Structures are given as structure tokens and as C-alpha cells.
Short mmCIF file of C-alpha atoms and ligand atoms in Angstrom, two decimals:
data_model
loop_
_atom_site.label_atom_id
_atom_site.label_comp_id
_atom_site.label_asym_id
_atom_site.label_seq_id
_atom_site.Cartn_x
_atom_site.Cartn_y
_atom_site.Cartn_z
CA MET A 1368 210.11 -48.09 -67.75
CA PRO A 1369 212.17 -49.91 -70.39
CA LEU A 1370 212.04 -53.66 -70.25
CA THR A 1371 215.23 -55.06 -68.80
CA ASP A 1372 215.67 -58.42 -67.14
CA LYS A 1373 217.77 -59.25 -64.13
CA PHE A 1374 220.73 -60.15 -66.34
CA GLY A 1375 220.69 -56.69 -67.89
CA ARG A 1376 219.27 -57.85 -71.22
CA GLN A 1377 217.07 -55.25 -72.85
CA ILE A 1378 213.86 -56.64 -74.27
CA THR A 1379 213.05 -55.09 -77.61
CA ASP A 1380 211.51 -57.93 -79.64
CA LEU A 1381 208.08 -59.48 -79.41
CA ARG A 1382 206.68 -62.50 -81.24
CA VAL A 1383 202.93 -62.59 -81.35
CA SER A 1384 201.26 -65.87 -82.16
CA VAL A 1385 197.80 -65.09 -83.49
CA THR A 1386 196.55 -68.67 -83.72
CA ASP A 1387 197.56 -72.19 -82.72
CA ARG A 1388 196.05 -73.51 -85.95
CA CYS A 1389 198.16 -74.39 -88.95
CA ASN A 1390 197.30 -75.67 -92.41
CA PHE A 1391 200.55 -77.71 -92.45
CA ARG A 1392 201.46 -80.62 -90.22
CA CYS A 1393 205.26 -80.63 -90.40
CA VAL A 1394 206.79 -83.77 -88.97
CA TYR A 1395 209.29 -81.92 -86.74
CA CYS A 1396 206.55 -79.70 -85.30
CA ARG A 1397 203.15 -81.39 -85.19
CA SER A 1398 201.87 -84.90 -84.74
CA ALA A 1399 200.10 -86.87 -87.46
CA ASP A 1400 197.10 -87.09 -85.14
CA PRO A 1401 194.74 -84.16 -84.85
CA GLU A 1402 195.46 -82.23 -81.68
CA LYS A 1403 193.11 -80.24 -79.53
CA HIS A 1404 192.99 -76.60 -80.56
CA MET A 1405 192.49 -73.71 -78.21
CA PRO A 1406 188.77 -72.93 -77.89
CA ALA A 1407 187.84 -69.75 -79.77
CA ARG A 1408 186.90 -67.92 -76.55
CA ASP A 1409 190.43 -68.47 -75.23
CA LEU A 1410 192.05 -66.74 -78.20
CA LEU A 1411 192.77 -63.06 -77.82
CA GLU A 1412 190.64 -60.81 -79.99
CA TRP A 1413 192.49 -58.42 -82.30
CA ASP A 1414 191.64 -55.54 -79.93
CA GLU A 1415 193.19 -57.44 -77.05
CA PHE A 1416 196.37 -58.18 -78.99
CA GLU A 1417 196.53 -54.55 -80.03
CA ARG A 1418 196.17 -53.30 -76.48
CA LEU A 1419 198.93 -55.58 -75.19
CA VAL A 1420 201.27 -54.66 -78.03
CA ALA A 1421 200.58 -50.96 -77.42
CA ILE A 1422 201.53 -51.39 -73.77
CA LEU A 1423 204.67 -53.28 -74.76
CA VAL A 1424 205.64 -50.72 -77.39
CA GLY A 1425 205.35 -48.11 -74.65
CA MET A 1426 207.85 -50.18 -72.68
CA GLY A 1427 210.47 -50.39 -75.43
CA ILE A 1428 209.41 -53.12 -77.83
CA ARG A 1429 210.59 -52.05 -81.30
CA LYS A 1430 210.31 -55.24 -83.34
CA VAL A 1431 207.16 -57.31 -83.66
CA ARG A 1432 206.93 -60.59 -85.54
CA VAL A 1433 203.50 -62.04 -86.21
CA THR A 1434 203.48 -65.81 -86.22
CA GLY A 1435 201.43 -68.86 -85.27
CA GLY A 1436 200.40 -71.69 -85.90
CA GLU A 1437 200.04 -70.24 -89.36
CA PRO A 1438 199.25 -66.53 -89.03
CA MET A 1439 197.55 -66.31 -92.39
CA VAL A 1440 194.84 -68.80 -91.48
CA ARG A 1441 193.38 -66.32 -88.98
CA LYS A 1442 190.96 -64.00 -90.70
CA GLY A 1443 191.84 -60.35 -90.28
CA VAL A 1444 195.60 -60.69 -90.00
CA GLU A 1445 196.20 -57.91 -92.55
CA GLY A 1446 194.05 -55.55 -90.52
CA PHE A 1447 196.06 -56.51 -87.46
CA ILE A 1448 199.31 -55.68 -89.25
CA ALA A 1449 197.88 -52.26 -90.11
CA ARG A 1450 196.96 -51.69 -86.46
CA LEU A 1451 200.47 -52.65 -85.36
CA LYS A 1452 201.93 -50.26 -87.90
CA ALA A 1453 199.72 -47.49 -86.55
CA LEU A 1454 201.13 -48.18 -83.07
CA GLY A 1455 204.53 -47.17 -84.39
CA VAL A 1456 206.19 -50.59 -84.45
CA GLN A 1457 209.46 -49.90 -86.22
CA ASP A 1458 210.16 -53.37 -87.55
CA LEU A 1459 207.15 -55.45 -88.44
CA SER A 1460 207.61 -58.96 -89.79
CA MET A 1461 205.80 -62.23 -90.21
CA THR A 1462 206.74 -65.90 -90.23
CA THR A 1463 204.62 -68.03 -92.53
CA ASN A 1464 204.63 -71.34 -94.34
CA GLY A 1465 203.94 -69.35 -97.50
CA TYR A 1466 200.89 -71.29 -98.61
CA LEU A 1467 198.58 -68.25 -98.68
CA LEU A 1468 201.28 -65.69 -99.33
CA ALA A 1469 200.88 -65.22 -103.08
CA GLU A 1470 197.36 -63.87 -102.58
CA HIS A 1471 198.22 -61.81 -99.50
CA ALA A 1472 201.67 -60.35 -100.21
CA GLU A 1473 200.47 -57.07 -101.66
CA GLY A 1474 197.83 -56.63 -98.95
CA LEU A 1475 200.42 -57.24 -96.26
CA VAL A 1476 202.77 -54.67 -97.78
CA ALA A 1477 199.92 -52.16 -98.01
CA ALA A 1478 199.13 -52.84 -94.35
CA GLY A 1479 202.71 -51.99 -93.41
CA LEU A 1480 204.52 -55.31 -93.14
CA ASN A 1481 208.26 -54.72 -93.59
CA ARG A 1482 209.71 -58.17 -94.05
CA ILE A 1483 208.88 -61.84 -94.17
CA ASN A 1484 210.27 -65.25 -93.25
CA ILE A 1485 208.96 -68.20 -95.23
CA SER A 1486 209.46 -71.77 -94.14
CA LEU A 1487 210.59 -74.23 -96.81
CA ASP A 1488 212.11 -77.49 -95.64
CA SER A 1489 212.74 -79.19 -98.95
CA LEU A 1490 213.30 -78.26 -102.57
CA ASP A 1491 212.21 -81.72 -103.58
CA ARG A 1492 208.46 -81.89 -104.10
CA ASP A 1493 207.99 -85.43 -102.76
CA LYS A 1494 210.06 -84.77 -99.71
CA PHE A 1495 208.33 -81.44 -99.11
CA GLU A 1496 205.01 -83.28 -99.20
CA ARG A 1497 206.25 -85.89 -96.73
CA ILE A 1498 207.61 -83.27 -94.33
CA THR A 1499 204.59 -80.94 -94.40
CA ARG A 1500 202.02 -83.71 -94.96
CA THR A 1501 200.47 -81.45 -97.62
CA LYS A 1502 200.55 -81.11 -101.38
CA THR A 1503 201.35 -77.43 -101.46
CA PHE A 1504 204.84 -77.15 -102.92
CA ASP A 1505 203.81 -75.03 -105.91
CA GLN A 1506 201.85 -72.60 -103.75
CA VAL A 1507 204.78 -72.11 -101.38
CA ILE A 1508 207.17 -71.45 -104.26
CA ALA A 1509 204.58 -69.01 -105.65
CA GLY A 1510 204.49 -67.38 -102.22
CA ILE A 1511 208.27 -66.91 -102.30
CA ASP A 1512 207.99 -65.49 -105.84
CA ALA A 1513 205.31 -63.06 -104.67
CA ALA A 1514 207.37 -61.97 -101.68
CA GLN A 1515 210.41 -61.36 -103.86
CA ALA A 1516 208.33 -59.40 -106.36
CA SER A 1517 206.85 -57.26 -103.56
CA HIS A 1518 208.39 -54.58 -101.38
CA LEU A 1519 208.97 -57.03 -98.54
CA ARG A 1520 212.68 -56.92 -97.74
CA PRO A 1521 214.57 -58.91 -96.87
CA VAL A 1522 212.92 -62.16 -97.88
CA LYS A 1523 214.24 -64.96 -95.70
CA VAL A 1524 213.58 -68.63 -96.29
CA ASN A 1525 213.87 -70.91 -93.26
CA ALA A 1526 214.64 -74.63 -93.31
CA VAL A 1527 214.71 -76.78 -90.20
CA LEU A 1528 217.25 -79.49 -90.91
CA VAL A 1529 216.58 -82.95 -89.54
CA ARG A 1530 219.18 -85.69 -89.95
CA GLY A 1531 218.05 -88.35 -92.36
CA ILE A 1532 215.18 -86.26 -93.65
CA ASN A 1533 216.53 -83.18 -95.43
CA ASP A 1534 220.19 -82.86 -94.44
CA ASP A 1535 221.16 -83.96 -97.95
CA GLU A 1536 219.81 -80.64 -99.27
CA VAL A 1537 222.20 -78.19 -97.60
CA GLU A 1538 224.06 -77.43 -100.82
CA ALA A 1539 220.83 -77.28 -102.84
CA PHE A 1540 219.43 -74.70 -100.41
CA ALA A 1541 222.65 -72.68 -100.76
CA GLU A 1542 222.21 -72.74 -104.53
CA PHE A 1543 218.60 -71.66 -104.08
CA ALA A 1544 219.83 -68.62 -102.10
CA ARG A 1545 222.36 -67.80 -104.80
CA ASP A 1546 219.98 -68.26 -107.72
CA ARG A 1547 217.22 -66.22 -106.12
CA ASN A 1548 219.37 -63.71 -104.27
CA LEU A 1549 217.65 -64.33 -100.97
CA ILE A 1550 218.62 -65.19 -97.41
CA MET A 1551 218.50 -68.91 -96.72
CA ARG A 1552 218.49 -69.76 -93.05
CA PHE A 1553 219.21 -73.13 -91.53
CA ILE A 1554 217.57 -73.77 -88.16
CA GLU A 1555 218.73 -76.49 -85.81
CA PHE A 1556 215.95 -78.90 -84.89
CA MET A 1557 214.84 -78.19 -81.31
CA PRO A 1558 213.04 -80.44 -78.82
CA LEU A 1559 209.69 -78.76 -79.39
CA ASP A 1560 208.05 -81.36 -81.62
CA ALA A 1561 204.65 -82.75 -80.68
CA ASP A 1562 205.76 -86.36 -81.11
CA ARG A 1563 208.67 -85.90 -78.68
CA ALA A 1564 210.84 -87.71 -81.22
CA TRP A 1565 213.72 -85.23 -80.99
CA THR A 1566 217.13 -86.68 -80.27
CA ARG A 1567 220.48 -84.96 -80.33
CA GLY A 1568 221.47 -87.25 -83.20
CA MET A 1569 218.76 -85.69 -85.37
CA VAL A 1570 220.26 -82.20 -85.04
CA VAL A 1571 222.30 -80.97 -88.01
CA THR A 1572 224.59 -78.37 -86.50
CA GLY A 1573 225.26 -74.97 -87.97
CA ALA A 1574 228.96 -75.87 -87.91
CA GLU A 1575 228.30 -78.76 -90.30
CA VAL A 1576 226.23 -76.52 -92.58
CA TYR A 1577 229.00 -73.91 -92.60
CA ARG A 1578 231.63 -76.54 -93.38
CA ARG A 1579 229.67 -77.99 -96.25
CA ILE A 1580 228.65 -74.73 -97.88
CA SER A 1581 232.03 -73.04 -97.48
CA ALA A 1582 233.71 -76.08 -99.03
CA ARG A 1583 231.83 -75.25 -102.26
CA TRP A 1584 231.53 -71.48 -102.12
CA PRO A 1585 233.76 -69.18 -100.02
CA LEU A 1586 231.72 -67.36 -97.40
CA ILE A 1587 232.25 -63.96 -95.85
CA GLN A 1588 230.83 -63.25 -92.41
CA VAL A 1589 228.28 -60.45 -92.24
CA VAL A 1590 228.16 -58.32 -89.11
CA HIS A 1591 225.06 -59.02 -87.04
CA GLU A 1592 223.43 -57.43 -84.04
CA LEU A 1593 224.22 -59.39 -80.87
CA SER A 1594 220.53 -60.07 -80.26
CA GLU A 1595 220.01 -61.54 -83.74
CA THR A 1596 219.40 -65.27 -83.79
CA ALA A 1597 221.37 -65.97 -86.97
CA ARG A 1598 225.08 -65.96 -87.74
CA LYS A 1599 225.12 -64.51 -91.23
CA TYR A 1600 227.38 -65.10 -94.24
CA ARG A 1601 227.36 -63.90 -97.81
CA PHE A 1602 228.87 -65.64 -100.78
CA ALA A 1603 232.24 -64.20 -101.77
CA ASP A 1604 231.53 -64.76 -105.46
CA GLY A 1605 227.91 -63.88 -105.85
CA ARG A 1606 224.48 -63.06 -104.63
CA GLY A 1607 222.53 -64.46 -101.72
CA GLU A 1608 223.20 -64.94 -98.06
CA ILE A 1609 222.95 -67.74 -95.53
CA GLY A 1610 222.03 -67.59 -91.87
CA LEU A 1611 222.80 -70.24 -89.29
CA ILE A 1612 220.47 -70.43 -86.32
CA ASN A 1613 222.11 -72.70 -83.79
CA PRO A 1614 220.05 -72.75 -80.60
CA VAL A 1615 221.17 -76.28 -79.71
CA SER A 1616 224.89 -76.27 -80.54
CA GLN A 1617 225.63 -72.60 -79.84
CA PRO A 1618 222.89 -71.12 -77.66
CA PHE A 1619 222.51 -67.36 -78.02
CA CYS A 1620 220.53 -66.81 -74.83
CA GLY A 1621 223.09 -64.37 -73.41
CA HIS A 1622 221.90 -61.74 -75.86
CA CYS A 1623 218.24 -62.71 -76.03
CA SER A 1624 215.98 -59.69 -76.46
CA ARG A 1625 212.73 -61.59 -77.04
CA LEU A 1626 209.35 -62.14 -75.46
CA ARG A 1627 206.55 -64.26 -76.85
CA LEU A 1628 202.83 -63.70 -76.61
CA THR A 1629 200.76 -66.80 -77.30
CA ALA A 1630 197.42 -66.82 -79.11
CA ASP A 1631 195.65 -67.36 -75.77
CA GLY A 1632 197.30 -64.37 -74.16
CA LYS A 1633 200.17 -65.92 -72.24
CA LEU A 1634 203.50 -64.15 -72.06
CA ARG A 1635 206.56 -66.39 -72.39
CA THR A 1636 210.06 -65.27 -71.56
CA CYS A 1637 211.77 -68.18 -73.33
CA LEU A 1638 210.81 -70.73 -75.99
CA PHE A 1639 211.61 -73.35 -73.37
CA SER A 1640 209.93 -71.69 -70.38
CA LYS A 1641 208.27 -74.18 -68.08
CA ASP A 1642 205.60 -71.63 -67.19
CA ASP A 1643 203.86 -68.93 -69.09
CA HIS A 1644 202.18 -65.89 -67.62
CA ASP A 1645 198.52 -65.16 -68.06
CA LEU A 1646 197.83 -61.67 -69.37
CA ARG A 1647 194.41 -62.55 -70.78
CA SER A 1648 192.77 -62.72 -67.37
CA LEU A 1649 194.20 -59.28 -66.56
CA LEU A 1650 192.87 -57.92 -69.86
CA ARG A 1651 189.46 -59.44 -69.35
CA GLY A 1652 189.37 -58.73 -65.63
CA GLY A 1653 189.43 -54.96 -66.06
CA ALA A 1654 193.10 -54.28 -65.27
CA THR A 1655 194.42 -50.87 -66.26
CA ASP A 1656 197.30 -50.46 -68.70
CA ARG A 1657 199.45 -49.48 -65.74
CA GLU A 1658 198.62 -52.68 -63.88
CA ILE A 1659 199.30 -54.79 -66.96
CA GLY A 1660 202.59 -52.94 -67.51
CA ASP A 1661 203.63 -53.60 -63.90
CA GLU A 1662 202.85 -57.27 -64.34
CA ILE A 1663 204.92 -57.38 -67.54
CA LEU A 1664 207.86 -55.77 -65.72
CA ALA A 1665 207.64 -58.38 -62.99
CA ILE A 1666 207.47 -61.22 -65.55
CA VAL A 1667 210.42 -59.90 -67.55
CA ALA A 1668 212.51 -59.53 -64.40
CA GLN A 1669 212.24 -63.31 -64.05
CA LYS A 1670 213.35 -64.12 -67.61
CA GLU A 1671 215.44 -67.28 -67.59
CA LYS A 1672 219.20 -66.98 -68.00
CA GLY A 1673 219.02 -69.48 -70.82
CA HIS A 1674 217.35 -72.59 -72.13
CA ARG A 1675 218.60 -75.81 -70.63
CA ILE A 1676 218.58 -78.09 -73.68
CA ASN A 1677 222.18 -79.07 -73.04
CA GLU A 1678 221.84 -79.66 -69.32
CA PRO A 1679 221.26 -83.06 -67.74
CA GLY A 1680 217.64 -83.71 -66.90
CA PHE A 1681 216.33 -81.25 -69.52
CA LEU A 1682 212.61 -81.58 -70.04
CA PRO A 1683 210.86 -79.92 -72.99
CA PRO A 1684 208.06 -77.48 -72.24
CA SER A 1685 204.52 -78.81 -72.24
CA ARG A 1686 203.59 -76.50 -75.12
CA THR A 1687 204.94 -77.53 -78.51
CA MET A 1688 206.17 -75.07 -81.13
CA VAL A 1689 202.83 -74.73 -82.89
CA SER A 1690 201.10 -73.49 -79.74
CA ILE A 1691 203.97 -71.26 -78.61
CA GLY A 1692 204.64 -69.46 -81.88
CA GLY A 1693 208.04 -69.71 -83.53
N1 SAM B 2018 203.41 -71.47 -89.74
C1 SAM B 2018 204.52 -70.57 -89.78
C2 SAM B 2018 205.70 -71.22 -90.45
O1 SAM B 2018 205.58 -72.33 -90.96
O2 SAM B 2018 206.74 -70.58 -90.53
C3 SAM B 2018 204.90 -69.95 -88.45
C4 SAM B 2018 204.93 -70.82 -87.24
S1 SAM B 2018 206.19 -72.05 -87.23
C5 SAM B 2018 205.90 -72.81 -85.66
C6 SAM B 2018 207.63 -71.03 -86.99
C7 SAM B 2018 208.95 -71.67 -87.27
O3 SAM B 2018 209.20 -72.67 -86.30
C8 SAM B 2018 209.08 -72.31 -88.61
O4 SAM B 2018 210.24 -71.83 -89.27
C9 SAM B 2018 209.23 -73.78 -88.28
O5 SAM B 2018 209.98 -74.44 -89.23
C10 SAM B 2018 209.91 -73.70 -86.93
N2 SAM B 2018 209.84 -74.91 -86.13
C11 SAM B 2018 208.75 -75.65 -85.82
N3 SAM B 2018 209.09 -76.69 -85.05
C12 SAM B 2018 210.42 -76.63 -84.85
C13 SAM B 2018 211.37 -77.42 -84.14
N4 SAM B 2018 210.99 -78.50 -83.47
N5 SAM B 2018 212.67 -77.04 -84.16
C14 SAM B 2018 213.05 -75.92 -84.84
N6 SAM B 2018 212.21 -75.13 -85.51
C15 SAM B 2018 210.91 -75.48 -85.53
#
């Protein structure tokens, strides 16, 4: 049975978070204080992830993105990519902070990874260090170099813009995309930060980014699939592309095709879901593939119409981004 929710949306995309651990501590995501990590026994084993993905592929999932936490901090992630490839996943991608990418890019390609998204929130070393609370700027740039030199295509670089922190770099990021002939994506800051510091005033809208970049360089819209998160534009006079991901100012829930599987085996139907659905206890309790598939159908049927960030009384989910998987 293909996965379709009660609003008729077909579910074809899965994000799999393989760990809630991250070697960065970005200010808009994690707190400065150490948080409690999931106990190792709660994390799905690679075999368990593989089994769930196989069931989901059988139900119509075509795209799988491996994420975290930071996916590359979990040992064995390349082997996992190879297993996903062997399941016949058509579009296999990863989101990473890039820190370990230079050493892993070739291995990931050999394992079957198709494309990669790398987070980079500042082109200014000091600011990058303040945002990520690490001293890893050179390694991340080396990771982007390695991705561009590899067969991973396209290479997308993601920046979360936060007013007063890195919104002065919009044009610099556009130049980065042009110089390097890559896709630079601007993500609106969402209320998923561990410090609960998010305010609407901190959001830099995609409309502002569009206005500022197109004032310098004429942009041409690129056709996108309805379920894609980004509105895409190329530069009329040169290389590179930008993507605007506007979940706050222009929610795209009406065409959402995504499910998320957390590192501890919970299925989430929306980034902002209040509840997640426990598949781990089914896996470990001896359920058959058929029973798990039936449960997934029932969960998907209840997928939310949309997030409620812009509605009065909105409350963020209890899980923050790092433990959901972005
Ligand atoms: N560690 C990997 C990375 O840095 O890309 C993957 C996980 S990270 C949680 C996935 C994406 O979520 C990153 O692009 C990150 O910038 C984004 N993100 C984290 N917190 C966010 C927030 N509050 N609003 C918008 N995006 C956020």
C-alpha cells in the first residue's frame, strides 16, 4: 500500500537521524550546557534502521536523507549508506556539518551516497566559531572542497540566518555560491532551538533574502517539485544557485512528502509534531514486517495538516532539532 495521508499527500521522503550526538553546538540549535544524550541501548542498531527503511521503501519511500545530530559521528555510517543503496533507495543524501567530510567523502560516494547538504552559517571565521562553538572552520571548508571534488551532486550549502548574528552575510553567501558554482540555501530560523530563545524578530525571511540578492544579481526562478522545501533561483549572469527555505514565512506543508525517523526509533510525521510514534518497541517486541507496515500506515494517516508556528498559542515540540534530525 503506498503511503498517503488523509489530505491526499503522498509520502515519498524519509529523514533518518542516526544519532542525537553532534560535535558542534550551534547557538540556534543546541544549548551551551551539555544535554542528556539518548542511552546507547535506546538507539536503533544499523540492522533495525535497515529493516524499517526496507519496510518503508516497500511502501513507496524513494528518497532517504541520513542526518542527526551529526551523522558522521556515528561509527559505521558509510556501511549504513551502502545497505540503504542495496535496498534500492533511488535518492540517497546526507546532511552534515562537514567537519568529518573531507576524510569520508570518497567512502560515502563508494557506498552509494548521491548528494550532500553541508551546513555553514558564516563565512567569517570568528563568527563561525561563535555560532558553532567550535574551531573547525578550515575543516568545514575542506569538507566542502572534498564534496565538490567528488561525485556528490549537487553540493548544497545550508545557512540558517538569525537576525543580528549572520544576516549581514546574505550577499557574501550569494558570492560564495557564484564563486564555487554551488547551491547556497538560506533556511529560516525555526522555533526548535534548545534554549527556546526563538522569536519572530530573529527570523530573516526568504523574501528579504530574495530582495537583497536580486538587487545585486538578477535571479531566474528554477522549476521545483512541489514537495521540495526550497524555492530555487539561478543567477542570470553566471554560475551558482540559491534556495530559499521559508517554513516560517511561507509554510510548504500542503505539499509535504516527508516522514522522520529518530535515532531512538520514533516516527514523526512533522518537524513540529507534539507526539512521535514508537516503532522501536514493535521492532524489539517481535512484530512482523506486516504489522510494522500496518502501524506505519495508521501513523501516516494521522499526519498533521501543517505546522502551527503562525497560529496563536503555538508551542514548540518537546524535542529540539538535534534530537529530531533536520
Ligand atoms: N549535523 C548536521 C548538520 O549540521 O547539518 C545535521 C543535523 S542538523 C540538526 C540539520 C539542519 O538543521 C542543519 O542545516 C541545521 O542548520 C538546521 N537547524 C538546526 N536548528 C535549526 C533551527 N532552529 N531552525 C532552522 N534550522 C535549524
